[in-house]
Tab-separated table of C-alpha atoms in Angstrom:
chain	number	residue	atom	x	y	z
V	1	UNK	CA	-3.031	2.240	4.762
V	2	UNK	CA	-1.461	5.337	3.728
V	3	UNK	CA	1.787	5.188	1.641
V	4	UNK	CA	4.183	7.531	0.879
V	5	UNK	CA	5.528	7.760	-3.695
V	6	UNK	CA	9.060	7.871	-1.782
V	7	UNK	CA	11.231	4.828	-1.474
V	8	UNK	CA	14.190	2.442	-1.962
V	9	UNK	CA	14.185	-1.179	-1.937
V	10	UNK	CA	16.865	-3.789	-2.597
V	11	UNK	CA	16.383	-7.737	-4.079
V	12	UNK	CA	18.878	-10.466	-4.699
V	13	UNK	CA	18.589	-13.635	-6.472
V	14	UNK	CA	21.805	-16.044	-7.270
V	15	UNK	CA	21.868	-18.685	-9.518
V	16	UNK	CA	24.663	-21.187	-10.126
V	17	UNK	CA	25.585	-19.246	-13.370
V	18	UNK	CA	24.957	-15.470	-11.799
V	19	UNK	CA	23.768	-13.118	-9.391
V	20	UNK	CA	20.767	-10.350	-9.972
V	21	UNK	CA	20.916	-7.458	-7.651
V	22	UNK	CA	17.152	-5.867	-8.516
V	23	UNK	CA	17.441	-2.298	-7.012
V	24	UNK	CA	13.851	0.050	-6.987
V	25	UNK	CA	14.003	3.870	-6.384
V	26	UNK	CA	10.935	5.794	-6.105
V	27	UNK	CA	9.759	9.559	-6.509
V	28	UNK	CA	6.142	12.008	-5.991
V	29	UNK	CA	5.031	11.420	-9.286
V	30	UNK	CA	0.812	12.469	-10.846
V	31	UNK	CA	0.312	8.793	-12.169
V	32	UNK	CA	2.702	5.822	-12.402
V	33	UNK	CA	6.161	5.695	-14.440
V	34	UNK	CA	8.395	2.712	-14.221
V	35	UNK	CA	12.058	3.101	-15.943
V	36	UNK	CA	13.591	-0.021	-15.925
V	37	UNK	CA	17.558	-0.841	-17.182
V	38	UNK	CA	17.445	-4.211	-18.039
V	39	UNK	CA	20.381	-6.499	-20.746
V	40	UNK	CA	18.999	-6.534	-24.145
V	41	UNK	CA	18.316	-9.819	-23.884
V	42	UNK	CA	16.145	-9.887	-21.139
V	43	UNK	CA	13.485	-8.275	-22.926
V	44	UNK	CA	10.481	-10.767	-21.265
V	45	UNK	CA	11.711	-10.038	-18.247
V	46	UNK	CA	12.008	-6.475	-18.859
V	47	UNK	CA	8.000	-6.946	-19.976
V	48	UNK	CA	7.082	-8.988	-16.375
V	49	UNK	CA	8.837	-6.488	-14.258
V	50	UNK	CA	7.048	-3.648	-15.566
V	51	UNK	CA	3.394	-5.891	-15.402
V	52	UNK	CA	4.578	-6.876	-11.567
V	53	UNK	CA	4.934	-3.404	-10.563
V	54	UNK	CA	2.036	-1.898	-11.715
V	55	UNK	CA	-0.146	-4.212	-9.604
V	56	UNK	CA	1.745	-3.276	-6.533
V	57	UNK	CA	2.173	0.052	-6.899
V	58	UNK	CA	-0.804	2.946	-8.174
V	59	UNK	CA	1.668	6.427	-8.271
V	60	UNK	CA	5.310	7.813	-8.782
V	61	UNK	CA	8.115	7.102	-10.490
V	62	UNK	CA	10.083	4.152	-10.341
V	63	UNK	CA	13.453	3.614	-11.613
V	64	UNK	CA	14.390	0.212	-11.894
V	65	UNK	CA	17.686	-1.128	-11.772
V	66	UNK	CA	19.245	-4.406	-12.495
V	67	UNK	CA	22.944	-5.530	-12.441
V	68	UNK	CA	24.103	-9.126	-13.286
V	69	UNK	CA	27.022	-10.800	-12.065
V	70	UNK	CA	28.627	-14.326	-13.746
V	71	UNK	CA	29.664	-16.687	-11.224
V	72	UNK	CA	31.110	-19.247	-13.366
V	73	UNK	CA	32.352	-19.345	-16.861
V	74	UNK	CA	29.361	-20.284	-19.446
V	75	UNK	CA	29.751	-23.787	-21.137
V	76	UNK	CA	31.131	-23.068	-24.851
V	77	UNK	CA	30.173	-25.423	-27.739
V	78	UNK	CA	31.960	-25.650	-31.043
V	79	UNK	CA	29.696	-25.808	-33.776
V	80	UNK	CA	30.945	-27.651	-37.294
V	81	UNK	CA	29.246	-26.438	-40.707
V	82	UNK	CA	29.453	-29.948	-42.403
V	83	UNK	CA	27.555	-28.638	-45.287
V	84	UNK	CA	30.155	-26.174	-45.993
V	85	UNK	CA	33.352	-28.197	-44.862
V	86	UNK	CA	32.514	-30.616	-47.228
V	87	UNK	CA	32.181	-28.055	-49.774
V	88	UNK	CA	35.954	-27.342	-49.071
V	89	UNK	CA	36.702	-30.812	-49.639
V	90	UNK	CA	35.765	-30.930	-52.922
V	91	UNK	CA	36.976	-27.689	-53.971
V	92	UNK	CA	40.624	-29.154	-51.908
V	93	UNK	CA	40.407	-32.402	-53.729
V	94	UNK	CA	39.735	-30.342	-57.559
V	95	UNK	CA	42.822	-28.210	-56.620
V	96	UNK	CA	44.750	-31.111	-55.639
V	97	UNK	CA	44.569	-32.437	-58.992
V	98	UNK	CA	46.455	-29.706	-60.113
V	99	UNK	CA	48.417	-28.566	-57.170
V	100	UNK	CA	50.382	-30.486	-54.988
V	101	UNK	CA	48.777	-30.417	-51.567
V	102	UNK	CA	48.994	-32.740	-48.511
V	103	UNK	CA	46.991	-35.309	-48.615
V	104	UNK	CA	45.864	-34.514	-44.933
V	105	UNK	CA	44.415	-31.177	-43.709
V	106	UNK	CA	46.229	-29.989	-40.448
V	107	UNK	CA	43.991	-28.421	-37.711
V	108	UNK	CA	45.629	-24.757	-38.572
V	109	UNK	CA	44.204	-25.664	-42.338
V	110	UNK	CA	40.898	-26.570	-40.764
V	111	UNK	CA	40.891	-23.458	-38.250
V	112	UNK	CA	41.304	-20.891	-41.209
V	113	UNK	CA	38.372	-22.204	-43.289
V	114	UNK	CA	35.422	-19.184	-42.900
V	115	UNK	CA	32.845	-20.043	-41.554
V	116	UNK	CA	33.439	-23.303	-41.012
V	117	UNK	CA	33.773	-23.654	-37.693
V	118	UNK	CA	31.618	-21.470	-34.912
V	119	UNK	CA	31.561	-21.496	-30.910
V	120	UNK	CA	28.180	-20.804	-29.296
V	121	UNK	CA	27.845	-20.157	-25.685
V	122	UNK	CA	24.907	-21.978	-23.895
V	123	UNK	CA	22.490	-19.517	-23.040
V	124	UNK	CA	20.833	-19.281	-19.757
V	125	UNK	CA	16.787	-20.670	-20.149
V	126	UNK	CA	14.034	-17.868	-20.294
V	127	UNK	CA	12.421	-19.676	-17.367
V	128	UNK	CA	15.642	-19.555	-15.331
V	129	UNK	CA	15.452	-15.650	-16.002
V	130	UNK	CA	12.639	-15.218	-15.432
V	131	UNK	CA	12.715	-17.130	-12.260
V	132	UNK	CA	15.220	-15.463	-10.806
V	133	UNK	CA	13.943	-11.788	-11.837
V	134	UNK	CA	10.425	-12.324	-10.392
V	135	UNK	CA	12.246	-13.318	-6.989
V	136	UNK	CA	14.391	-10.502	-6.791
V	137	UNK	CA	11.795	-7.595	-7.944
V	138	UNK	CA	9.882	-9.414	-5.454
V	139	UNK	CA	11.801	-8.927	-2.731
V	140	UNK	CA	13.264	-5.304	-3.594
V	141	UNK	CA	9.319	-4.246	-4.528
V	142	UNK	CA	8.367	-5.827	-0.875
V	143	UNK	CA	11.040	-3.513	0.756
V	144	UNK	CA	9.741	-0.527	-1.233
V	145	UNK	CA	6.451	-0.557	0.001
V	146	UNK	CA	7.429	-1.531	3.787
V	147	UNK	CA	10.036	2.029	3.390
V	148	UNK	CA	6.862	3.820	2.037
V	149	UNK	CA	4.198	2.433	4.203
V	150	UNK	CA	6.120	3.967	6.965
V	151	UNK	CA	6.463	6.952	5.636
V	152	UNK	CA	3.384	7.343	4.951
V	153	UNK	CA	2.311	6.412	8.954
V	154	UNK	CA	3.862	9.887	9.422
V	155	UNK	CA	2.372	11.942	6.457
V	156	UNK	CA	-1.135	10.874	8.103
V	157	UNK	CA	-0.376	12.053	11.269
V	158	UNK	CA	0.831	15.512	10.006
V	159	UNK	CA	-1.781	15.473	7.599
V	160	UNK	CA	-4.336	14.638	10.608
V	161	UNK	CA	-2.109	17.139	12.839
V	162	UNK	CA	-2.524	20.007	10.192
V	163	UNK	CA	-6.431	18.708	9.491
V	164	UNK	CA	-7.191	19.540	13.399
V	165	UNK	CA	-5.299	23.182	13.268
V	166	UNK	CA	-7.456	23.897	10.637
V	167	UNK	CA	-10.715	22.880	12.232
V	168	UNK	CA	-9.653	25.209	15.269
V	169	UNK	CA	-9.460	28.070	12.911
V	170	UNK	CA	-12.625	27.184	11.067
V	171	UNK	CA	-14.693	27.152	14.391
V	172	UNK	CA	-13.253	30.689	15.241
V	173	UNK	CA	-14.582	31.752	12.001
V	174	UNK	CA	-17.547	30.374	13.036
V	175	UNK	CA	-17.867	32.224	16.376
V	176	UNK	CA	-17.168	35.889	14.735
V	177	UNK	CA	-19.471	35.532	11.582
V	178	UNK	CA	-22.575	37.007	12.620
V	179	UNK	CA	-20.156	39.943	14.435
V	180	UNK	CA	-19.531	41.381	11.079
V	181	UNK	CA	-23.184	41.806	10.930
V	182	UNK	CA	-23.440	43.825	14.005
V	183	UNK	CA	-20.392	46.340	12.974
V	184	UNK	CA	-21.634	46.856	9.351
V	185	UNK	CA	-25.405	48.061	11.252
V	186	UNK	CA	-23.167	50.102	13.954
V	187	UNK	CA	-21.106	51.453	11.136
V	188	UNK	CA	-24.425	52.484	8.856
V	189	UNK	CA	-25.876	54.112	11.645
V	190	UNK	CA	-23.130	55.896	12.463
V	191	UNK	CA	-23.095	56.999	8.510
V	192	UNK	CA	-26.450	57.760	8.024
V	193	UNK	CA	-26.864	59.425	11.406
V	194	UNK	CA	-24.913	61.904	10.463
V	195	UNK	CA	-26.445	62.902	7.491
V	196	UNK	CA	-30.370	62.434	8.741
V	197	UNK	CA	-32.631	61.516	11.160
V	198	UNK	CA	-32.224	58.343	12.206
V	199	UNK	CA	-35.614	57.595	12.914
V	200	UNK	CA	-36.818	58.339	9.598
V	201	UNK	CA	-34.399	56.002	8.309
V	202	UNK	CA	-34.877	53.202	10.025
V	203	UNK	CA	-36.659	51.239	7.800
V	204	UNK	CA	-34.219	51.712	4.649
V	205	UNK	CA	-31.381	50.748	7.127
V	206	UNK	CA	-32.947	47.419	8.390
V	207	UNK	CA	-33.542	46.616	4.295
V	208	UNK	CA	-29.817	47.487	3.954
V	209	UNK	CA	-28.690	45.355	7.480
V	210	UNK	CA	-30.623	42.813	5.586
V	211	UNK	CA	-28.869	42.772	2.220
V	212	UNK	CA	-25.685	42.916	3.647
V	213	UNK	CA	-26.451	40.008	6.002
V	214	UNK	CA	-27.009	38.043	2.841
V	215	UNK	CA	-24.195	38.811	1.480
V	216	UNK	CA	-22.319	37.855	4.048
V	217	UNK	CA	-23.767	34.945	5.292
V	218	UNK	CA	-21.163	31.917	4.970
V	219	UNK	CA	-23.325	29.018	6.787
V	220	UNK	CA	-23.496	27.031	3.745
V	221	UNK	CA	-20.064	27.406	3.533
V	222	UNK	CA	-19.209	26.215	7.115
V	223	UNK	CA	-21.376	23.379	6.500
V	224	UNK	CA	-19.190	22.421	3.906
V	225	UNK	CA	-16.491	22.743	5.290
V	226	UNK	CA	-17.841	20.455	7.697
V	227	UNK	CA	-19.026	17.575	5.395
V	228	UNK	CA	-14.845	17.988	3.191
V	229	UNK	CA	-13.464	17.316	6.825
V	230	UNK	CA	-15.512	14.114	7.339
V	231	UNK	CA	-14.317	13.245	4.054
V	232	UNK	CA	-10.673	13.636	4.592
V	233	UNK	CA	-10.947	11.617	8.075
V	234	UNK	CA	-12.402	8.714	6.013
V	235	UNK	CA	-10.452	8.876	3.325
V	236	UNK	CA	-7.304	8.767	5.269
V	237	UNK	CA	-8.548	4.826	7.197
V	238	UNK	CA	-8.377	3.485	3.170
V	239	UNK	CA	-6.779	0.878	1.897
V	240	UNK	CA	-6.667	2.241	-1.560
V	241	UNK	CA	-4.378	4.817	-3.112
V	242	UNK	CA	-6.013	8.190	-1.671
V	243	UNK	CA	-3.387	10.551	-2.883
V	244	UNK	CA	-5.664	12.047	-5.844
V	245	UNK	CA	-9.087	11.931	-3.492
V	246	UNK	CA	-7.104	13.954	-0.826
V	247	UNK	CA	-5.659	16.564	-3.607
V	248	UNK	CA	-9.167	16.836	-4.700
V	249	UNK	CA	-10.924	17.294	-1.098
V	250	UNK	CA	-8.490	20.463	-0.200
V	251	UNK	CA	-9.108	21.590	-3.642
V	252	UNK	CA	-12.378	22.310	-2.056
V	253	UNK	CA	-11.805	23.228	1.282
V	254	UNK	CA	-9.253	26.108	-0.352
V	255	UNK	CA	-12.718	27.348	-2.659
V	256	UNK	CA	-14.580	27.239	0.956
V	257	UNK	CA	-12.259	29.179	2.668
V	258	UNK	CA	-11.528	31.666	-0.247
V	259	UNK	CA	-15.643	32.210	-0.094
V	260	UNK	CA	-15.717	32.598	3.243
V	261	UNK	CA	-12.359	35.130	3.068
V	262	UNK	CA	-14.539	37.323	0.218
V	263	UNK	CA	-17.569	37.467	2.035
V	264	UNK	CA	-16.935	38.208	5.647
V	265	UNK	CA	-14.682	41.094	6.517
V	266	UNK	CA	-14.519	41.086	10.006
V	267	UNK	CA	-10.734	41.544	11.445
V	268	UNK	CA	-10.871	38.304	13.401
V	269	UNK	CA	-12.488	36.280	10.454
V	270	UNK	CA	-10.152	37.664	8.197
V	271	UNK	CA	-6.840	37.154	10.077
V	272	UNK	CA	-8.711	33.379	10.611
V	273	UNK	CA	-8.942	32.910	6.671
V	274	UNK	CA	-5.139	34.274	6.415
V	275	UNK	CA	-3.709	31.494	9.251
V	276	UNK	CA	-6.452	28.889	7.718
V	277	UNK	CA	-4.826	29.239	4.365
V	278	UNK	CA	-0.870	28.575	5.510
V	279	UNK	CA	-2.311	25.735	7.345
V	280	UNK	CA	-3.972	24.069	4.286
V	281	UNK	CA	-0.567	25.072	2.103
V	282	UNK	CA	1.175	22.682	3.983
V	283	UNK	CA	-1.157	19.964	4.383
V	284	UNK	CA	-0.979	19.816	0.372
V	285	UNK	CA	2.609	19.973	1.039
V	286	UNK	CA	2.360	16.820	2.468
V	287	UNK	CA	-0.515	15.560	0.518
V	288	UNK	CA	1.787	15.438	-2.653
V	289	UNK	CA	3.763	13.267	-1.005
V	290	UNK	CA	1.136	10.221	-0.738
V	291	UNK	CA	0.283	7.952	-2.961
């Protein structure tokens, strides 16, 4: 199926400590780019993300965006450094025998001692991140490709629209090659009539008819032409990423039709090449556009 580089999805996951709102926007880009925006310390799930999209998605640029919302106060633990409380105790209990002190420490006294006491929050579990991130770039990177699957349903047709213009002007090409023929011998004659008799001539003009049919003979051309727009027909009923193959295959088809443009001067083939040309400008237009 074809698919668009362009589009937006949306993915939510909530947890009994927060909710993850996984947002993916999408742009034409030559290979694949994901920017993601994720808390420092969700640098594994940073790592997944980027590993989940690139086996979903072959080309463009993807800008990943993740916002977290608390949804209940984290549980807070108080942490006691015995080692160094103790420490205080002795140094208290030397100072004591010189100063007079209390005999019992007050919580204030306790409080003020560095170090002494710390107060951790309880960190949400790697799995539960991780968990809940895979769900939600699941969903939003489900809705992406849905938004450019679609579009890319209408870059075929256009594509296939354009592809069947073309052909038209291809086959009138076709039909008013072997005129250019005939006006170069009318033309010659004319020329060489005027300077001589033609009769005399007649053999150096059919060697000269000859070369010039040569010249401009673009049947390998047209059969090529033929054979790139077989191509593009199949390559558009893939199921791979085709944006590259398709870039390539009008790549070719513009060398054809510049060949054909150089070769055969007739009025009709040349206004032909001209309208053939705009045509294939905007099927690459579109082309850009697919993955």
């Amino acid at each position: 199926m074809v698919r668009s580089m362009t589009g937006f999805g949306r993915g939510v996951t909530t947890t009994e400590q927060f909710r993850l709102t996984v947002e993916i926007r999408s742009v034409n880009h030559r290979f694949l780019e994901v920017t993601t925006r994720f808390p420092k310390e969700w640098m594994e799930a940073e790592v997944h993300t980027k590993k989940m999209l690139s086996s979903l998605v072959s080309r463009g640029k993807l800008d990943v965006s993740v916002h977290v919302k608390e949804l209940s106060q984290q549980q807070q633990v108080v942490q006691v450094n015995w080692p160094l409380v103790n420490a205080y105790k002795e140094a208290r209990e030397e100072l004591q025998k010189q100063i007079l002190l209390d005999e019992k420490w007050s919580m204030t006294e306790l409080l003020s001692l560095e170090q002494a006491l710390t107060v951790k929050v309880q960190e949400t579990s790697k799995e539960e991140i991780l968990t809940a991130v895979d769900q939600a770039v699941q969903q939003a990177a489900s809705a992406l490709i849905q938004m450019r699957e679609r579009e890319g349903q209408e870059l075929q047709e256009a594509v296939v629209g354009f592809k069947t213009d073309l052909a038209e002007q291809i086959e009138l090409i076709r039909k008013v090659a072997d005129q250019a023929v005939q006006k170069y011998r009318d033309k010659l004659v004319t020329r060489i009539a005027e300077l001589a008799d033609i009769s005399a001539l007649e053999e150096r003009l059919l060697a000269e008819v000859a070369i010039f049919a040569e010249k401009a003979d673009i049947a390998e051309e047209l059969d090529r032409l033929s054979s790139h727009f077989v191509q593009l027909d199949e390559t558009l009923q893939e199921n791979v990423s085709i944006g590259r193959k398709l870039d390539f295959l009008l790549q070719e088809i513009h060398r054809e039709i510049n060949t054909i443009g150089s070769k055969n001067q007739s009025v009709e083939a040349s206004a032909a090449v001209v309208q053939a040309k705009t045509i294939l400008e905007k099927m690459r237009e579109q082309v850009q556009n697919i993955e």
